[in-house]
Amino acid sequence: MERPATFQADTSGPGDGEGGTLADRIARVLAERIVAGRIGPGTRLRQDHVAAEFRASHVPVREAFRRLEAQGLVQSEPRRGVRVPPLDPDAVLEVTEMRAALEVLALRHAVDRIGAAEIAAARDAIASGAVSHDIQVWEATNRRFHRILITPCGMPRLLAAVDDLHRASARFLFATWRALDWQPRSDQEHRACLDAIERGQAEEACRLLEAHVRDAGHALVRRLRSAAPAGS
């Protein structure tokens, strides 16, 4: 059954928040809700409802929808509008493979530029994640660790693509592992990758990062498939 999204009034003005255009803000707010699961899989996003919430015309709303679609957070269907896609194991695998390829590419270009400051920040992210028992806090520290390693590549388009993939991964994570049954994941893989970087073993660090991203993605796929109803 079709489920339209319900929206609460957003009383902030177009210039509030983190800046950028109105389309930027609409896309950012909707992305946060989708990733956190407040707008669930299969939910239809009504252009008129979103426009009313943000006191906007349909033009920035359509632009926001295009950005969300490019990030894999919504899908457009002919004559049916825009909706949040289902939790599809094949989509998880696609995001996993893309992340593995693009993050390794970024790390290869970043590794010679990673200095003491980046190493210290990465170790701090590992420590923060290790003591967290909140899945959303842990995900933020995990994403921070990955971003610290690849930011020195200095390739903004590549980094933006990886950021989009991390948002999609976070949506899968939050939807798959509920607060009651989630346990903090071991950060040994992060430490091993960082140790290889400190030793100057760039190819080993890239190999470890690729394996880590794939292992995490495949664990999500197994979880999704085990939770699927029989015959689905």
Coordinates of C-alpha atoms in Angstrom, one line a residue:
M1 CA 0.0 0.0 0.0
E2 CA 1.3 3.4 -0.9
R3 CA 2.5 5.5 2.0
P4 CA 2.8 9.3 1.5
A5 CA 5.3 11.0 3.8
T6 CA 3.9 13.3 6.5
F7 CA 5.8 16.5 7.3
Q8 CA 6.0 18.8 10.2
A9 CA 6.2 22.5 9.5
D10 CA 9.7 23.8 9.1
T11 CA 9.7 27.3 10.5
S12 CA 13.3 28.2 9.7
G13 CA 14.0 30.6 6.9
P14 CA 15.7 29.8 3.6
G15 CA 19.0 31.3 4.9
D16 CA 19.0 29.3 8.2
G17 CA 21.0 26.2 9.1
E18 CA 24.2 25.3 7.3
G19 CA 23.8 27.7 4.4
G20 CA 23.5 27.1 0.7
T21 CA 20.4 27.4 -1.4
L22 CA 16.9 26.5 -0.5
A23 CA 17.2 23.3 -2.6
D24 CA 20.4 22.5 -0.6
R25 CA 18.5 22.8 2.7
I26 CA 15.5 20.8 1.5
A27 CA 17.8 18.0 0.2
R28 CA 19.9 18.0 3.4
V29 CA 16.8 17.8 5.7
L30 CA 15.1 15.1 3.7
A31 CA 18.4 13.1 3.5
E32 CA 18.8 13.2 7.3
R33 CA 15.2 11.9 7.7
I34 CA 15.6 9.2 5.1
V35 CA 19.0 8.0 6.5
A36 CA 17.7 8.0 10.1
G37 CA 14.6 6.0 9.0
R38 CA 12.1 8.7 9.9
I39 CA 11.0 8.5 6.3
G40 CA 10.9 4.8 5.7
P41 CA 11.3 2.5 2.6
G42 CA 8.4 2.7 0.2
T43 CA 7.3 6.2 1.4
R44 CA 6.2 8.5 -1.4
L45 CA 7.4 12.1 -1.2
R46 CA 4.7 14.5 -2.3
Q47 CA 6.1 17.6 -4.0
D48 CA 3.3 19.8 -2.8
H49 CA 3.7 18.6 0.8
V50 CA 7.4 19.3 0.8
A51 CA 6.9 22.7 -0.8
A52 CA 4.4 23.6 1.8
E53 CA 6.7 22.6 4.7
F54 CA 9.6 24.6 3.4
R55 CA 7.5 27.5 2.1
A56 CA 9.0 27.0 -1.3
S57 CA 7.9 26.8 -4.9
H58 CA 8.1 23.4 -6.7
V59 CA 11.4 24.4 -8.4
P60 CA 13.8 24.0 -5.4
V61 CA 11.8 20.9 -4.4
R62 CA 12.3 19.3 -7.8
E63 CA 16.0 20.2 -7.6
A64 CA 16.3 18.7 -4.1
F65 CA 14.6 15.5 -5.4
R66 CA 17.2 15.3 -8.2
R67 CA 20.0 15.5 -5.7
L68 CA 18.5 12.9 -3.5
E69 CA 18.1 10.6 -6.5
A70 CA 21.7 11.1 -7.4
Q71 CA 22.6 10.0 -3.9
G72 CA 20.5 6.9 -4.1
L73 CA 18.1 8.0 -1.4
V74 CA 15.0 8.3 -3.5
Q75 CA 13.9 7.0 -6.8
S76 CA 11.7 8.5 -9.5
E77 CA 8.9 6.4 -11.0
P78 CA 7.0 7.4 -14.2
R79 CA 3.5 8.7 -13.3
R80 CA 4.0 7.7 -9.7
G81 CA 6.4 10.4 -8.4
V82 CA 9.3 10.1 -6.0
R83 CA 9.6 7.5 -3.3
V84 CA 12.2 6.1 -0.9
P85 CA 13.5 2.9 -2.4
P86 CA 13.2 -0.4 -0.6
L87 CA 16.0 -2.0 1.3
D88 CA 17.4 -4.2 -1.5
P89 CA 20.4 -6.4 -0.9
D90 CA 21.5 -5.9 -4.5
A91 CA 21.6 -2.1 -3.8
V92 CA 23.7 -2.7 -0.7
L93 CA 26.1 -4.7 -2.8
E94 CA 26.3 -2.0 -5.4
V95 CA 27.0 0.7 -2.9
T96 CA 29.6 -1.6 -1.2
E97 CA 31.5 -2.2 -4.5
M98 CA 31.4 1.5 -5.4
R99 CA 32.7 2.5 -2.0
A100 CA 35.5 -0.1 -2.1
A101 CA 36.6 1.1 -5.5
L102 CA 36.4 4.8 -4.8
E103 CA 37.7 4.9 -1.3
V104 CA 40.7 2.9 -2.3
L105 CA 41.3 5.3 -5.3
A106 CA 41.1 8.2 -2.9
L107 CA 43.4 6.6 -0.4
R108 CA 46.0 5.9 -3.0
H109 CA 46.1 9.6 -3.9
A110 CA 46.0 10.6 -0.2
V111 CA 48.4 8.3 1.5
D112 CA 51.6 10.2 0.9
R113 CA 49.9 13.4 2.2
I114 CA 48.7 11.9 5.5
G115 CA 50.7 13.4 8.3
A116 CA 50.8 13.3 12.1
A117 CA 47.7 15.4 12.5
E118 CA 45.6 13.1 10.3
I119 CA 46.9 10.0 12.1
A120 CA 46.0 11.5 15.5
A121 CA 42.5 12.5 14.3
A122 CA 42.0 9.0 12.9
R123 CA 43.1 7.4 16.2
D124 CA 40.7 9.7 18.1
A125 CA 37.8 8.6 15.8
I126 CA 38.7 5.0 16.4
A127 CA 38.7 5.5 20.2
S128 CA 35.4 7.4 20.1
G129 CA 33.8 4.6 18.1
A130 CA 35.2 1.9 20.4
V131 CA 33.4 3.2 23.5
S132 CA 30.1 4.1 21.8
H133 CA 27.0 2.0 22.4
D134 CA 24.8 4.2 20.2
I135 CA 24.6 3.1 16.6
Q136 CA 24.2 6.7 15.3
V137 CA 27.1 8.0 17.3
W138 CA 29.2 5.0 16.1
E139 CA 28.2 5.5 12.5
A140 CA 29.3 9.2 12.7
T141 CA 32.7 8.3 14.1
N142 CA 33.1 5.5 11.5
R143 CA 32.4 8.0 8.7
R144 CA 34.7 10.5 10.3
F145 CA 37.6 7.9 10.3
H146 CA 37.1 7.1 6.7
R147 CA 36.9 10.7 5.7
I148 CA 40.1 11.7 7.5
L149 CA 42.0 9.0 5.6
I150 CA 40.9 10.1 2.1
T151 CA 40.5 13.9 2.4
P152 CA 44.2 14.6 1.7
C153 CA 43.7 13.2 -1.8
G154 CA 42.5 16.7 -2.7
M155 CA 39.9 15.5 -5.2
P156 CA 36.6 17.2 -4.4
R157 CA 34.4 15.4 -6.9
L158 CA 35.7 12.0 -5.7
L159 CA 35.2 13.0 -2.1
A160 CA 31.6 14.2 -2.8
A161 CA 30.8 10.8 -4.5
V162 CA 32.2 8.9 -1.4
D163 CA 30.1 11.1 0.9
D164 CA 27.0 10.2 -1.1
L165 CA 27.8 6.5 -0.8
H166 CA 28.3 6.8 3.0
R167 CA 24.9 8.3 3.3
A168 CA 23.4 5.4 1.5
S169 CA 25.4 3.0 3.7
A170 CA 24.2 4.7 6.8
R171 CA 20.6 4.3 5.7
F172 CA 21.1 0.5 5.2
L173 CA 22.9 0.3 8.6
F174 CA 20.2 2.1 10.6
A175 CA 17.4 0.2 8.9
T176 CA 19.1 -3.2 9.3
W177 CA 20.5 -3.0 12.8
R178 CA 18.0 -1.9 15.3
A179 CA 19.1 -0.2 18.6
L180 CA 18.2 -3.2 20.7
D181 CA 20.2 -5.8 18.9
W182 CA 23.2 -3.7 17.6
Q183 CA 26.6 -4.1 19.2
P184 CA 29.6 -2.0 18.5
R185 CA 31.7 -3.4 15.7
S186 CA 35.3 -4.2 16.3
D187 CA 37.6 -1.4 15.1
Q188 CA 40.6 -3.7 14.6
E189 CA 40.3 -3.3 10.8
H190 CA 40.5 0.5 11.2
R191 CA 43.6 0.1 13.4
A192 CA 45.3 -2.3 11.0
C193 CA 44.7 0.1 8.1
L194 CA 46.1 3.0 10.0
D195 CA 49.1 1.1 11.2
A196 CA 49.9 0.1 7.6
I197 CA 49.8 3.8 6.7
E198 CA 52.1 4.7 9.5
R199 CA 54.6 2.1 8.4
G200 CA 54.5 3.5 4.9
Q201 CA 52.9 0.4 3.4
A202 CA 50.5 2.1 1.0
E203 CA 49.4 -0.9 -0.9
E204 CA 48.8 -2.9 2.2
A205 CA 46.7 -0.1 3.6
C206 CA 44.6 0.0 0.4
R207 CA 44.1 -3.7 0.5
L208 CA 43.0 -3.6 4.1
L209 CA 40.6 -0.7 3.4
E210 CA 39.0 -2.5 0.5
A211 CA 38.6 -5.7 2.5
H212 CA 37.1 -3.8 5.4
V213 CA 34.5 -2.0 3.3
R214 CA 33.5 -5.2 1.5
D215 CA 33.3 -7.2 4.8
A216 CA 31.0 -4.5 6.3
G217 CA 28.8 -4.4 3.2
H218 CA 28.4 -8.2 3.0
A219 CA 27.5 -8.4 6.7
L220 CA 24.6 -6.0 6.0
V221 CA 23.5 -8.1 3.0
R222 CA 23.4 -11.2 5.1
R223 CA 21.5 -9.4 7.8
L224 CA 18.9 -8.1 5.3
R225 CA 18.5 -11.5 3.6
S226 CA 18.0 -13.3 6.9
A227 CA 15.4 -10.8 8.0
A228 CA 13.4 -11.0 4.7
P229 CA 10.1 -12.9 4.8
A230 CA 10.2 -16.5 3.4
G231 CA 9.5 -16.5 -0.4
S232 CA 10.4 -12.8 -0.8

